[in-house]
GROMACS .gro file of C-alpha atoms in nm:
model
  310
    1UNK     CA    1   2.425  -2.894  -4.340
    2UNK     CA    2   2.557  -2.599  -4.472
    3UNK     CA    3   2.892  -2.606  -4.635
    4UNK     CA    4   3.036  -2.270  -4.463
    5UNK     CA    5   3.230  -2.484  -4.233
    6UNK     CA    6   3.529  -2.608  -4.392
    7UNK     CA    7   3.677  -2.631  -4.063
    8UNK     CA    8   3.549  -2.755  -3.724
    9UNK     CA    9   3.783  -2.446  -3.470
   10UNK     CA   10   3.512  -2.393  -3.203
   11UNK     CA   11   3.160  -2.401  -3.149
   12UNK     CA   12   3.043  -2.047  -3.196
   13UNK     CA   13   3.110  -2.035  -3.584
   14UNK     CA   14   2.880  -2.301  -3.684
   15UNK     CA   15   2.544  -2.241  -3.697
   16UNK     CA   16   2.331  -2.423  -3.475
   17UNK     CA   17   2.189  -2.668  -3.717
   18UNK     CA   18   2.465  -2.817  -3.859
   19UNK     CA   19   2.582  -2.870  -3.525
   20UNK     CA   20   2.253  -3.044  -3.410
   21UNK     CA   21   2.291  -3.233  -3.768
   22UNK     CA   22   2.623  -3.335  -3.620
   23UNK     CA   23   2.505  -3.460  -3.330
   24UNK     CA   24   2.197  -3.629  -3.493
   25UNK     CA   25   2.445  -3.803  -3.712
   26UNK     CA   26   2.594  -3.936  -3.351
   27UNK     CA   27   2.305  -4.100  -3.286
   28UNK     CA   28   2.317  -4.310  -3.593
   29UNK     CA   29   2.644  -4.408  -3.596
   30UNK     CA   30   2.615  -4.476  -3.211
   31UNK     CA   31   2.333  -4.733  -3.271
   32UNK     CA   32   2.509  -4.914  -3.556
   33UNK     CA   33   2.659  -5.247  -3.399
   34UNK     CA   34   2.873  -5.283  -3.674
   35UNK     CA   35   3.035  -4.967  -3.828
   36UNK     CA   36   2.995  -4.904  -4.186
   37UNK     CA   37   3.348  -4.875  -4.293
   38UNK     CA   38   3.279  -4.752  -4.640
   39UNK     CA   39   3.226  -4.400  -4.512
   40UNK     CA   40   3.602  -4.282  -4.488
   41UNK     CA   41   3.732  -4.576  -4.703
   42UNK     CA   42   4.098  -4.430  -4.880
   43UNK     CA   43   4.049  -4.101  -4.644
   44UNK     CA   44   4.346  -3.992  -4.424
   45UNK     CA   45   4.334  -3.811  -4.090
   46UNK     CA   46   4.692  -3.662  -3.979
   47UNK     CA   47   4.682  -3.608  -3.588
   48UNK     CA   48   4.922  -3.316  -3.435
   49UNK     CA   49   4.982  -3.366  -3.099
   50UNK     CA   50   5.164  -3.130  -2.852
   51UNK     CA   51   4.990  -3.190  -2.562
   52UNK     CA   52   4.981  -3.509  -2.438
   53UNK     CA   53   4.643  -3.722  -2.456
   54UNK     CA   54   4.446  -4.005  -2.367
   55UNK     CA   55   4.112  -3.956  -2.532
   56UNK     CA   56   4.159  -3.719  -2.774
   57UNK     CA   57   4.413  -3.918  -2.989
   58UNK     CA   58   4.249  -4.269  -2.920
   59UNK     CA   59   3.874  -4.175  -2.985
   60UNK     CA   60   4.018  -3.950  -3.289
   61UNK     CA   61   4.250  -4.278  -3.427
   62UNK     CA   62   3.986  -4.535  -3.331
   63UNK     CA   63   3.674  -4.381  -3.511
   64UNK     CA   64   3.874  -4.281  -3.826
   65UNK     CA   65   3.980  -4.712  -3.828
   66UNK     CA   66   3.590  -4.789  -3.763
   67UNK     CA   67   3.477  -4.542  -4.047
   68UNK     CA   68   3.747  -4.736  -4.305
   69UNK     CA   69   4.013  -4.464  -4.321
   70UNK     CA   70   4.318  -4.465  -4.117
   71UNK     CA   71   4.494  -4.184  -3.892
   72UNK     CA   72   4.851  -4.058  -3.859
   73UNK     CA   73   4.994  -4.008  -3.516
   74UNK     CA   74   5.246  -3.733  -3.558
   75UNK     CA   75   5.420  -3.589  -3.234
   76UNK     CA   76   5.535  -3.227  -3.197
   77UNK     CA   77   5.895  -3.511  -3.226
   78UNK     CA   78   5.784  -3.646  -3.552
   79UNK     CA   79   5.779  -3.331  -3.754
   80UNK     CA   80   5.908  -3.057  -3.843
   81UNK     CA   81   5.684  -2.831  -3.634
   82UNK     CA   82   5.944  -2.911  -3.356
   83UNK     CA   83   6.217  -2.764  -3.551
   84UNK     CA   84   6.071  -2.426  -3.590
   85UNK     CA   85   5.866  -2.488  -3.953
   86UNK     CA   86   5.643  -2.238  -4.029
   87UNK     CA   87   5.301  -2.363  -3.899
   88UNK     CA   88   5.199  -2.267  -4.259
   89UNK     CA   89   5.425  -2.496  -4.394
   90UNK     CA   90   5.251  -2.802  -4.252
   91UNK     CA   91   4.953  -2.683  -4.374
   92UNK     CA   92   5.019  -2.690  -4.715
   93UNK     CA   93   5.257  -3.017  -4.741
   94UNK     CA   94   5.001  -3.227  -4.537
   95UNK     CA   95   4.722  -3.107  -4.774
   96UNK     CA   96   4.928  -3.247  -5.018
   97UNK     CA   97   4.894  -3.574  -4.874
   98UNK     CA   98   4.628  -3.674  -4.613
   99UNK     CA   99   4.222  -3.500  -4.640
  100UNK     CA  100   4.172  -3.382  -4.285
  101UNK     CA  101   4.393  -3.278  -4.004
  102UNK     CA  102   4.360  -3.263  -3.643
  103UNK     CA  103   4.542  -3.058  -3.414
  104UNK     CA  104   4.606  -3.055  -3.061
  105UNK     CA  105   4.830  -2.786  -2.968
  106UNK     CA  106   4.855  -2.464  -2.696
  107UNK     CA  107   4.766  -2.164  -2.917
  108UNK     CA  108   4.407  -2.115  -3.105
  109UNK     CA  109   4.642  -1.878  -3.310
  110UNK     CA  110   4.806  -2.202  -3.428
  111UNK     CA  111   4.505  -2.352  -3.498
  112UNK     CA  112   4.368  -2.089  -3.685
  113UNK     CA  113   4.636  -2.010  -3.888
  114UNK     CA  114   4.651  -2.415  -3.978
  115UNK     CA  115   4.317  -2.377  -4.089
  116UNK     CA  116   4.371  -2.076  -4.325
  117UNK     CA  117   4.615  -2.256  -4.499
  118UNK     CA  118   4.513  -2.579  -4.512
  119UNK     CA  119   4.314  -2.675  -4.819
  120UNK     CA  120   4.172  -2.964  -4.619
  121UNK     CA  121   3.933  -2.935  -4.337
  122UNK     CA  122   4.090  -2.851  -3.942
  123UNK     CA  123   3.962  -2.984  -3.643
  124UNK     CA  124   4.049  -2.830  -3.310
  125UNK     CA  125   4.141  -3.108  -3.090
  126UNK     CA  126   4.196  -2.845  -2.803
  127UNK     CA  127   4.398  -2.542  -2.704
  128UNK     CA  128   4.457  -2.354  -2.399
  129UNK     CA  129   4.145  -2.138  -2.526
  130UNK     CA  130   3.925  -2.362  -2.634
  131UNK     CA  131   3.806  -2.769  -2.590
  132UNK     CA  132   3.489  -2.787  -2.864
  133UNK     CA  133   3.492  -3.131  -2.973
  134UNK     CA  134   3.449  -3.213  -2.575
  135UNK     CA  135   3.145  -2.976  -2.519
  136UNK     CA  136   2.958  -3.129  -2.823
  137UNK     CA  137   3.042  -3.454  -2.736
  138UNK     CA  138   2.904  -3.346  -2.350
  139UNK     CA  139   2.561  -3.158  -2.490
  140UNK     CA  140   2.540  -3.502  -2.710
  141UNK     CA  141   2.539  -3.703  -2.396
  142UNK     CA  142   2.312  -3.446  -2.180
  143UNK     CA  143   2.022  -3.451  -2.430
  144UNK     CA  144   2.103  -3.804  -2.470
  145UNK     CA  145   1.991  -3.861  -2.087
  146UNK     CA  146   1.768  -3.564  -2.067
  147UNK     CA  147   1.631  -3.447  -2.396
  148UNK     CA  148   1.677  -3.131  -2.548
  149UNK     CA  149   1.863  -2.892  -2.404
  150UNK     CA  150   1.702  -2.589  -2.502
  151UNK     CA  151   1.563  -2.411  -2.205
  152UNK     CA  152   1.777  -2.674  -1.930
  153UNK     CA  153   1.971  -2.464  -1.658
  154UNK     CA  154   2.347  -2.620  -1.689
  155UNK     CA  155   2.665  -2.509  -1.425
  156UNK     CA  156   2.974  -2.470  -1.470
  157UNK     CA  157   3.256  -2.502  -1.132
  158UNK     CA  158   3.572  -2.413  -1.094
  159UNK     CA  159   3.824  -2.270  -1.317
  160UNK     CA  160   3.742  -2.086  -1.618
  161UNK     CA  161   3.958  -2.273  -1.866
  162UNK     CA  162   3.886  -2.378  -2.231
  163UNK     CA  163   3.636  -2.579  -2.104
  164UNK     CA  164   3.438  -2.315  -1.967
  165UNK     CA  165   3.530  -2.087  -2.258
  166UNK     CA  166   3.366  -2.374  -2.493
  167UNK     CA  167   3.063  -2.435  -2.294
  168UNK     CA  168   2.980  -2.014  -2.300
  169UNK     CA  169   3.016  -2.095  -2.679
  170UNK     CA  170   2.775  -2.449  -2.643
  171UNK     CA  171   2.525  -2.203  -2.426
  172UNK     CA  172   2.536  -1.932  -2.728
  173UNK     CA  173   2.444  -2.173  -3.013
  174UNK     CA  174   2.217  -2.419  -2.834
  175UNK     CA  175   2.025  -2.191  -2.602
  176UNK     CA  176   2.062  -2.285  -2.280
  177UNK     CA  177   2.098  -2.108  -1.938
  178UNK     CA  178   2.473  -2.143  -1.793
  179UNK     CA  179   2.588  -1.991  -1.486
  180UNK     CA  180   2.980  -2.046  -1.398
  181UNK     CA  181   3.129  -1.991  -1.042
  182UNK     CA  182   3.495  -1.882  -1.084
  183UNK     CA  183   3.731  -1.811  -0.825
  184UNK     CA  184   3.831  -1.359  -0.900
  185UNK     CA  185   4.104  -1.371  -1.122
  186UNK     CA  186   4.031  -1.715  -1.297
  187UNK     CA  187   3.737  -1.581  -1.502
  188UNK     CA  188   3.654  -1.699  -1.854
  189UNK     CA  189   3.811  -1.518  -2.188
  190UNK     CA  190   3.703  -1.176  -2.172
  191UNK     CA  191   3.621  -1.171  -2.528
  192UNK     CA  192   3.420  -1.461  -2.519
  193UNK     CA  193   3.257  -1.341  -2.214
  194UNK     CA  194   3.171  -0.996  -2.420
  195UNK     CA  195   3.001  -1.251  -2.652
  196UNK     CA  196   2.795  -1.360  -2.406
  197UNK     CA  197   2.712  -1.049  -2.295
  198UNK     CA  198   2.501  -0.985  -2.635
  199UNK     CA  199   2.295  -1.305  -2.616
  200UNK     CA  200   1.967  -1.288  -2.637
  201UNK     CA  201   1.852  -1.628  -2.651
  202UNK     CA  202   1.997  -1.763  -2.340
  203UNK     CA  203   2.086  -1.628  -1.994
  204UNK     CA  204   2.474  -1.691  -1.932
  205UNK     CA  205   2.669  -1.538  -1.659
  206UNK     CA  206   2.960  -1.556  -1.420
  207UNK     CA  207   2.954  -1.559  -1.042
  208UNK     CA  208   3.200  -1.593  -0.718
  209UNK     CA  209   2.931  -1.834  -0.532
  210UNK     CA  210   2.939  -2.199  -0.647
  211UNK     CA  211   2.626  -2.270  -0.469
  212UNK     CA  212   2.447  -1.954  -0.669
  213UNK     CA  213   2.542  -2.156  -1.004
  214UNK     CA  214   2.453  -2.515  -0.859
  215UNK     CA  215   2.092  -2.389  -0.743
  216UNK     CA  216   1.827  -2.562  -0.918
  217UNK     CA  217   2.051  -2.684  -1.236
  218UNK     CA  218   1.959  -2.981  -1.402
  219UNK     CA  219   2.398  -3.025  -1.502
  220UNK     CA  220   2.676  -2.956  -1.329
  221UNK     CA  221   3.014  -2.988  -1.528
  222UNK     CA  222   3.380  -2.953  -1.367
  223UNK     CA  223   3.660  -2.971  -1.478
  224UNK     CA  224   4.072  -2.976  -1.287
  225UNK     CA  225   4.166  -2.700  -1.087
  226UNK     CA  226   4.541  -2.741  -1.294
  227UNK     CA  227   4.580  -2.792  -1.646
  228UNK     CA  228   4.876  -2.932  -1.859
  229UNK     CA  229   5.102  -2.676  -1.828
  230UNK     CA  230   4.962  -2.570  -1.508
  231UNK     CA  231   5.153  -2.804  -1.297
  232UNK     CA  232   5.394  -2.556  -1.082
  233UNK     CA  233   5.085  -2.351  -0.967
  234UNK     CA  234   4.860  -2.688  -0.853
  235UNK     CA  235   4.958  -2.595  -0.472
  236UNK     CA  236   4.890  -2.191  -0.485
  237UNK     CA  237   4.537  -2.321  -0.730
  238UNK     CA  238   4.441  -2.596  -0.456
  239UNK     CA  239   4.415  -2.297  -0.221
  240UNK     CA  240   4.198  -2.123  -0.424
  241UNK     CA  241   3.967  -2.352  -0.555
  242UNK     CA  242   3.910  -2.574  -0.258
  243UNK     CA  243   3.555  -2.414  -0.212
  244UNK     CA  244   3.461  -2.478  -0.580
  245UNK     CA  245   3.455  -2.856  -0.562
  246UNK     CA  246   3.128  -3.049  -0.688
  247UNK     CA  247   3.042  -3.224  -0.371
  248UNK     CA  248   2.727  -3.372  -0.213
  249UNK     CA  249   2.716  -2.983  -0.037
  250UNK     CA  250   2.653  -2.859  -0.409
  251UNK     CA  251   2.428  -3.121  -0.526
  252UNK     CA  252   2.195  -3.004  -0.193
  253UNK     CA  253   2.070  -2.706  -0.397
  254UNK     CA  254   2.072  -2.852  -0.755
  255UNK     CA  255   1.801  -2.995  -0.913
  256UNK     CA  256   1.711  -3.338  -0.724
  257UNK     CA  257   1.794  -3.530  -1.070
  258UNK     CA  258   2.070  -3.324  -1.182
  259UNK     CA  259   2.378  -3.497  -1.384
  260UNK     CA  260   2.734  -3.453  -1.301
  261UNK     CA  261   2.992  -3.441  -1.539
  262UNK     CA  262   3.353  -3.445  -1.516
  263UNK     CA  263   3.578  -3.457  -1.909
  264UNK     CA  264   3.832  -3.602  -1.737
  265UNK     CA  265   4.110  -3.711  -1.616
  266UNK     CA  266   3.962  -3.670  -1.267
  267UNK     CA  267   4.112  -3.577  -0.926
  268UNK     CA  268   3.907  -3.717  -0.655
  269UNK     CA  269   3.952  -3.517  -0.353
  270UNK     CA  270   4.019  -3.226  -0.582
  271UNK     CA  271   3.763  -3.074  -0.788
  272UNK     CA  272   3.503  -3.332  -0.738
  273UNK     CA  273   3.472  -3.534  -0.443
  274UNK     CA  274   3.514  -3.942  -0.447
  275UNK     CA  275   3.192  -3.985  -0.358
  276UNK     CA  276   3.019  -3.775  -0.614
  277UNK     CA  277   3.260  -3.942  -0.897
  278UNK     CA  278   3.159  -4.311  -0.789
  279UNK     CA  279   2.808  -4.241  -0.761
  280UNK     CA  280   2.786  -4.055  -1.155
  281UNK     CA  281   3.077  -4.247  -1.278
  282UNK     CA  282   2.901  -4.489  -1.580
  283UNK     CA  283   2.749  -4.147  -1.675
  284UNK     CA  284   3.084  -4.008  -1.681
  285UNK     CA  285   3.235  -4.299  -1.885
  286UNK     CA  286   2.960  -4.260  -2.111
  287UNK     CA  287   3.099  -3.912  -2.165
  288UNK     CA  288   3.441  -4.003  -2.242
  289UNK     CA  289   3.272  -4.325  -2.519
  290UNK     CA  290   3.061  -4.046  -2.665
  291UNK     CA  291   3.357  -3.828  -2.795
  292UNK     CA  292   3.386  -4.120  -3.003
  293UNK     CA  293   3.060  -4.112  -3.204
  294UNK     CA  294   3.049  -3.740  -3.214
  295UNK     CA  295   3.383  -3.714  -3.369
  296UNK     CA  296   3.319  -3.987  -3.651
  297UNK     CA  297   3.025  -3.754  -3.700
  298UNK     CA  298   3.197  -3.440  -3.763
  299UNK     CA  299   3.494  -3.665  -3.924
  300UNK     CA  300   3.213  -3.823  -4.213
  301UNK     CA  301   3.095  -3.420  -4.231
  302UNK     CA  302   3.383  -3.260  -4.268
  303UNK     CA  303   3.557  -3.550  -4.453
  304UNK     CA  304   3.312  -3.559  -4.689
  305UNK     CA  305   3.227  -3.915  -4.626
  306UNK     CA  306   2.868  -4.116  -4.701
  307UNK     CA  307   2.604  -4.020  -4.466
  308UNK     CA  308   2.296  -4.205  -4.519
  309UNK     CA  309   2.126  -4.027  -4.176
  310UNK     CA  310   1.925  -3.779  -4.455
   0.00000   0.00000   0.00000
């Protein structure tokens, strides 16, 4: 792996081999049945939160205890973040003390700017623009099931959140076709989608017809129609989205093998029928467990921990 990447922000500015390196990694420390815990031993993770979280924090807090290091919970309450300190600030008194920080905030402005003056490595643990260490952890379960990914045909339904935004970024790096179905006026990030417009390696585009981007793909992904912070419009969104739900309708025209995944937490009734959830459900639980071993990955890389997978 190179060592460009200090920090892990998004997808798009890592080349593609360190990220299949991270993801190779996975697989090792998925196999182990007892987790080597000399890897982070001393090391320090501190954990921002202000958005609330179920996975994120406990597949972040759990793999840094399995690798031998230990993680700080700190609330937007528990610092001085919440008191108006400059974001910079934090970056340079928790260098001082811990050797990796993850953050999990609203702005990839906040993010970045962590990163720039942090002098320890950054990991994006979402933002309203972007979700990254979800759509590794998702490609590391697809080619898990189905091999490489290279050349699959993957959709995208519904709305065209950070999710979304993050898999256009997955499609640019790992080469694979994606085709998104977006209500009008709930369209990816324009400047991502002017990325995508340059590819040349894979075929990635944007359409009003759900059953256009199901058609022959081997995986559909949704996600919730309303996000955290999204709650007052979930009525007015409802409206919109209602024909965008993954149903057994959609799965008609997909690929007769096709995987559905979901990131969670899940709406039944919503954005993906009951049915559809009970009948992929282990394969979306096996999702959520793989953000785990993906994220001790990119912890022992960026951490600078042993890695024995070379």
């Amino acid at each position: 792996m190179s060592r460009k990447n200090k920090d892990f922000l998004d997808l798009y500015s890592w080349p593609a081999g360190d990220l299949r390196d991270v993801l190779s990694l996975a697989t090792v420390l998925k196999a182990e049945r007892l987790p080597r815990r000399s890897r982070l031993a001393g090391r320090t993770l501190a954990m921002i939160f202000e958005k609330a979280s179920t996975r994120t924090r406990v597949s972040f807090e759990v793999g840094m205890f399995q690798l031998g290091g230990q993680a700080l919970f700190l609330s937007r309450h528990d610092t001085q973040l919440g008191r108006g300190e400059p974001i910079e600030d934090t970056a340079r008194v928790l260098s001082r003390y811990v050797d990796g920080i993850m953050i999990r905030t609203f702005s990839q402005d906040d993010v970045v700017c962590l990163a720039r003056h942090a002098t320890v490595p950054v990991i994006n643990g979402l933002t309203d623009l972007l979700h990254p260490s979800q759509v590794l952890a998702d490609i590391f379960t697809i080619q898990e099931r189905l091999g490489e990914i290279r050349s699959m045909k993957v959709a995208y339904i519904g709305d065209g959140n950070n999710m979304a935004n993050s898999w256009i970024h997955g499609a640019l790096r790992f080469g694979f076709d994606l085709t998104l179905a977006c209500p009008a006026g709930y369209h990816p990030d324009s400047a991502i989608m002017a990325l995508a417009d340059k590819s040349h390696g894979s075929t990635i585009k944007v359409v009003a017809d759900p059953l256009e981007a199901a058609r022959d793909a081997q995986v559909i992904n949704t996600d919730v129609w309303a996000s955290m912070g999204q709650e007052e419009e979930a009525a007015a969104r409802r409206q919109v989205f209602a024909p965008f739900q993954v149903n057994d309708a959609l799965l008609a025209v997909a690929d007769p093998a096709a995987m559905v995944l979901h990131c969670l937490p899940a709406h039944r009734g919503e954005e993906i029928s009951a049915a559809v959830f009970s009948r992929f459900q282990e394969l979306i639980f096996t999702q959520a467990e793989n953000r785990l071993h993906v994220q001790k990955a990119l912890l022992v890389r960026l951490l600078g921990g042993e890695d024995e997978s070379r």
